[in-house]
mmCIF file of C-alpha atoms in Angstrom:
data_model
loop_
_atom_site.group_PDB
_atom_site.id
_atom_site.type_symbol
_atom_site.label_atom_id
_atom_site.label_comp_id
_atom_site.label_asym_id
_atom_site.label_seq_id
_atom_site.Cartn_x
_atom_site.Cartn_y
_atom_site.Cartn_z
ATOM 1 C CA UNK A 1144 18.042 -12.357 -7.889
ATOM 2 C CA UNK A 1145 19.239 -8.868 -7.458
ATOM 3 C CA UNK A 1146 21.550 -8.791 -10.512
ATOM 4 C CA UNK A 1147 18.641 -9.955 -12.439
ATOM 5 C CA UNK A 1148 16.472 -7.261 -10.981
ATOM 6 C CA UNK A 1149 19.093 -4.690 -11.887
ATOM 7 C CA UNK A 1150 19.510 -5.912 -15.310
ATOM 8 C CA UNK A 1151 15.676 -5.590 -15.965
ATOM 9 C CA UNK A 1152 15.923 -1.922 -14.170
ATOM 10 C CA UNK A 1153 18.642 -1.201 -16.631
ATOM 11 C CA UNK A 1154 16.859 -2.358 -19.626
ATOM 12 C CA UNK A 1155 13.931 -0.364 -18.414
ATOM 13 C CA UNK A 1156 15.828 3.004 -18.014
ATOM 14 C CA UNK A 1157 17.212 2.292 -21.421
ATOM 15 C CA UNK A 1158 13.777 1.992 -22.859
ATOM 16 C CA UNK A 1159 12.390 4.983 -20.843
ATOM 17 C CA UNK A 1160 15.547 7.002 -22.109
ATOM 18 C CA UNK A 1161 15.106 5.986 -25.797
ATOM 19 C CA UNK A 1162 11.258 6.745 -25.486
ATOM 20 C CA UNK A 1163 11.954 10.301 -24.084
ATOM 21 C CA UNK A 1164 14.451 10.725 -26.909
ATOM 22 C CA UNK A 1165 12.129 9.748 -29.349
ATOM 23 C CA UNK A 1166 9.511 11.920 -28.016
ATOM 24 C CA UNK A 1167 11.867 14.947 -27.958
ATOM 25 C CA UNK A 1168 13.016 14.211 -31.491
ATOM 26 C CA UNK A 1169 9.428 14.010 -32.803
ATOM 27 C CA UNK A 1170 8.419 17.198 -31.053
ATOM 28 C CA UNK A 1171 11.679 18.847 -32.383
ATOM 29 C CA UNK A 1172 10.714 17.836 -35.970
ATOM 30 C CA UNK A 1173 7.185 18.941 -35.425
ATOM 31 C CA UNK A 1174 8.243 22.380 -34.176
ATOM 32 C CA UNK A 1175 10.868 22.629 -37.055
ATOM 33 C CA UNK A 1176 8.044 21.724 -39.508
ATOM 34 C CA UNK A 1177 5.722 24.600 -38.116
ATOM 35 C CA UNK A 1178 8.786 26.989 -38.290
ATOM 36 C CA UNK A 1179 9.476 25.986 -41.741
ATOM 37 C CA UNK A 1180 5.749 26.373 -42.806
ATOM 38 C CA UNK A 1181 5.385 29.690 -41.043
ATOM 39 C CA UNK A 1182 8.677 31.054 -42.831
ATOM 40 C CA UNK A 1183 7.350 29.625 -46.297
ATOM 41 C CA UNK A 1184 4.131 31.349 -45.633
ATOM 42 C CA UNK A 1185 5.688 34.639 -44.734
ATOM 43 C CA UNK A 1186 8.230 34.640 -47.647
ATOM 44 C CA UNK A 1187 5.155 33.774 -50.074
ATOM 45 C CA UNK A 1188 3.069 36.852 -48.836
ATOM 46 C CA UNK A 1189 6.176 39.031 -48.805
ATOM 47 C CA UNK A 1190 7.052 38.055 -52.418
ATOM 48 C CA UNK A 1191 3.363 38.393 -53.508
ATOM 49 C CA UNK A 1192 3.206 41.968 -51.778
ATOM 50 C CA UNK A 1193 6.387 42.758 -53.389
ATOM 51 C CA UNK A 1194 5.426 41.682 -56.816
ATOM 52 C CA UNK A 1195 2.154 43.583 -56.366
ATOM 53 C CA UNK A 1196 3.694 46.549 -55.359
ATOM 54 C CA UNK A 1197 6.213 46.435 -58.407
ATOM 55 C CA UNK A 1198 3.173 45.947 -60.546
ATOM 56 C CA UNK A 1199 1.297 49.177 -59.221
ATOM 57 C CA UNK A 1200 4.602 51.079 -59.533
ATOM 58 C CA UNK A 1201 5.250 49.768 -62.988
ATOM 59 C CA UNK A 1202 1.388 50.615 -64.039
ATOM 60 C CA UNK A 1203 1.730 54.014 -62.429
ATOM 61 C CA UNK A 1204 5.065 54.927 -64.359
ATOM 62 C CA UNK A 1205 3.767 53.666 -67.440
ATOM 63 C CA UNK A 1206 0.388 55.438 -67.086
ATOM 64 C CA UNK A 1207 2.494 58.734 -66.183
ATOM 65 C CA UNK A 1208 4.769 58.213 -69.090
ATOM 66 C CA UNK A 1209 1.968 57.826 -71.393
ATOM 67 C CA UNK A 1210 0.410 61.199 -70.145
#
């Protein structure tokens, strides 16, 4: 009877362990996804600002050269 109980306990521990691993994995993936989203957003905004500044500079230069 004790060995059966121990076997059940071991299975329960394995299930709990796997459950914790799964939760940690999900959490890790979620955090990674959020970080990636932030990075993508940051890069997009940076690129847009850079392009905007380039456009302003080119407009200024072309206007400057025309004058």
